[in-house]
Amino acid sequence: MIEAPRTARLALTRRRMILGGALAGGALLVGYGVTHPMAVGGALLSGGGTDPEPSAFGSFIRIAPDGWVTVVNRQQELGQGIHAGLAALIAEELDANWDRVRVVDAHSNFRAYGPQITAGSRSIASNWEPMRIAGAAARAMFVEAAALRWQVPRAQITVRDGVVAHPASRRSAPFAELLADAARRTPPQSPALKQANDYRLIGTDRVRRKDVAPKITGAPIYTQDVAKPGMLVAMVAHSPRFGGRLARFDSTDALKVKGVVDAFAIDTGVAVVAETSWAARRGRDALRIEWDDRAAEMRSTAQIVRDYHDIAAGRTDLSPSDFATKGQDADAPLTGDVAEFTFDFPYLVHAPMEPLDCVASVDGWNVAITSGAHLPTVDQVQAARVALTIPGKVDVEVVPAGGSFGRRGLAASDYVIEAVRIARHTARRPVKLMWTREDEMTGGYYRPMSHHRIAVQVGADGLPARWRLRSVCQPLLPFGSNEQAVEGMGNSPYLASATSVDGKLYSPRFPVPVSFWRSVGHSYTAMMMEHLIDQLARRAGQDPAAYRRTLYRKARAARHLKVLDELCRRADWGCAVDVGFARGLAVHEAMGSVVGQMAEVRLDGNRPIVRRVVAIVDCGIAVSPDQIAAQIEGGIGFGLSAALYGATTLDKGIVQQTNFDTQPMLRLNEMPAVETYILPSTAPPTGVGEPGVPPIAPAVANALLALTGRPTNSLPFLKGPGASNLGPMA
Amino acid sequence: MPIDLSVNGRTRRVDDDAETPLLWVLRDTLGLRGTRYGCGIAQCGACTVHVDGQPVRSCTLPVGVVESAAITTIEGVAGPEVEAVRAAWTARDVPQCGFCQSGQVMSAVALLRTIPIPSDADIDLAMSGNLCRCATYNRIRAAIHDAARAGSTPA
Ligand code: FES
Ligand code: FES
């Protein structure tokens, strides 16, 4: 890296202003940030750090003397390929040589990078402006440096693949040669950005991942792989029931296990620290613990389901919130032709492939954390709180996460705090906290279970005229409205042309911890809206695609309409399908993108076999088409896994699914062939990490409806022991 | 009693108890951390290594059992099949989070060594023990076919 000279440091301050402007006025604080005061507050509080490697080209771009461009990724790489997406935004505007661009992950640092929040499928959308501006500003500095050196007008200078040229005089120089001069230029306040049809990189298949090699050679890149001198491994025995507290424990036998160093009580249970992972595990197994269940959740799933049904029927003293209201007569009873639907959905685990883990060390005021963190700036604040220090003294080294699906993005930072609490006991020795798979599956923060009753008054035209919706779902956050629980319902195009809508949400609170799970409320609202619309179409004697088309036209839902038309075309909708198979389709908007999916399904006994899925995506400008396809494939696999098997159930408060034997997950032989088509667009990019998930369950349910005539009113399709009380099989 | 292991062609003496799962000996004692813990009960395949050429789940294999066997991990696996698999994986950008991929590569290499040109059914059988929560399955399947084709073309 070249040293930033004094003038460049000034430029750097100015650059911050450019980016700062983009931050304040731009999309960064939209979405997750707005509904998460914790995240925003945390980000603000964590100021005080300085940019570890100041660069003349701003916080996100470093250029080495050999011309290699390093892009600093402030988002969490959890498999979605964001590192390549962000690098492409910068490389496009900088006109860098893509093959000489590398990416490094940023530590937590609000001052340098702004709030570091990876959530809501917004990483491309929120970086779309700031990263392109950063790239364009750096490009302008090279152009100016060359113009001065060659004494030619700036307008005559071109940049391509990291080479600055003046074609008229046949002079050219790579970035490396102009680097020192360029670093002294002042970055322009508002550099011109390219028009979409001038893109050379964005939207092409050249935007490929840059992290494949370490991932296929076993390089130690994850939190699980961290090894520090003197490091201990910690495991924690948690209460088997949510809300249970430690009464007393006996560690005599645990301390006899070779390699166990200590065992002590912490806020969340009993921690065992040992020289190795296996010793920690055996030590933990040898603990004798008594739990105090007086405040614990003791109900079984069947009881919670019954309670939810009572609440939805109004037999409750909870007062609901209105999530959708329209029309004078919203409260009046539905009359005439009324169709009624009920749905039940279970708790779901995230089960990222890497079980939860975090490395922490505490030395006086200083805390060092290594973690695959979505919300490093939030973790900083949470860690500071339990270590009794200030956020600026907490360094979060962000490493790739072995998946997350939302689990590593909790405002509560549960396992991060746990690691810090343990590290306070180990006299400066770093601690690697490891949760076992069982800990993860039984440890809470699930996609909430929910119950819904929906009644539709059908008009003479066969279309929905009036809606009454009742939902019951635990709140996802300790504060604010519970809007995520019903996202995707209130704004559904199917409600748009109705004369009245009455949507109410009950949000009971009890100790089972819930959180965001890939696609959040959409993970079930899509199932309801898309499956009931198929049933309404059948009642009206119409083809499900034609019925949707009518409703989309009435709602002026132009994007839905386009996606549906393309889906019908690509999926041969209306053509014959092999004997024994049926097709089902679903279209749903989530995280700003509209995704349509068609599933071709047959039944093997009661087991749905999904052979083929066609997916149509409208996600604005496609920065990295191949990674979008990967996310849609992954979303379909993830959603299908949950739809087929996903259910975390309680028996007198104790979680029944503890590992992949009792909670099966989709395997390679069950993965359908997937064809993904991205609609061309000139709109700014929207999400792709989550929107692939919601449509698959209703697409399959609709195919089963076509196959058997029977609707599905609960998930999963295949109910293991414990989940049978979630409703009858489809 | 120390145990002598043959790991990636080298003899390594370890002090772990004989019933310690091989996974933890590899990771914590020998520092070979590319073999990963995902479930501990032989259900996910993240811990797959080769023992005498066979793909096995190291998380449930007591280290005492593999004394004198030839153990190969993702760090040491080599040969034309390995190169073909890695090239195919790279060409198709297979990994997402990547956490399962050491195990996927080990299973795929073992498959290609037994069946150089596997059918889809062969792939189903050999690869269904390896979970991928990111669901990179279709790319894994396609990459195995690519690697098989590359391997069958004379150089
Ligand atoms: S960790 Fe061994 S199979 Fe899962
Ligand atoms: S790539 Fe994430 S689990 Fe396979």
PDB file of C-alpha atoms and ligand atoms in Angstrom, chain A residues 353, chain B residues 96-98 100-101 132-134 136, ligand 2:
ATOM      1  CA  MET A 353     -23.693 -25.369   8.261  1.00  0.00           C
TER       2      MET A 353
ATOM      3  CA  GLN B  96     -21.603 -20.248  -1.347  1.00  0.00           C
ATOM      4  CA  CYS B  97     -20.750 -20.057   2.357  1.00  0.00           C
ATOM      5  CA  GLY B  98     -18.306 -22.870   1.633  1.00  0.00           C
ATOM      6  CA  CYS B 100     -19.603 -27.891   3.650  1.00  0.00           C
ATOM      7  CA  GLN B 101     -17.258 -27.811   0.684  1.00  0.00           C
ATOM      8  CA  CYS B 132     -25.263 -28.231   2.021  1.00  0.00           C
ATOM      9  CA  ARG B 133     -27.537 -25.745   3.748  1.00  0.00           C
ATOM     10  CA  CYS B 134     -26.803 -23.220   0.992  1.00  0.00           C
ATOM     11  CA  THR B 136     -25.371 -25.727  -3.938  1.00  0.00           C
TER      12      THR B 136
HETATM   13  S1  FES C   2     -21.875 -23.882   0.636  1.00  0.00           S
HETATM   14 FE1  FES C   2     -22.833 -23.303   2.502  1.00  0.00          FE
HETATM   15  S2  FES C   2     -23.345 -25.193   3.368  1.00  0.00           S
HETATM   16 FE2  FES C   2     -22.619 -25.736   1.425  1.00  0.00          FE
END
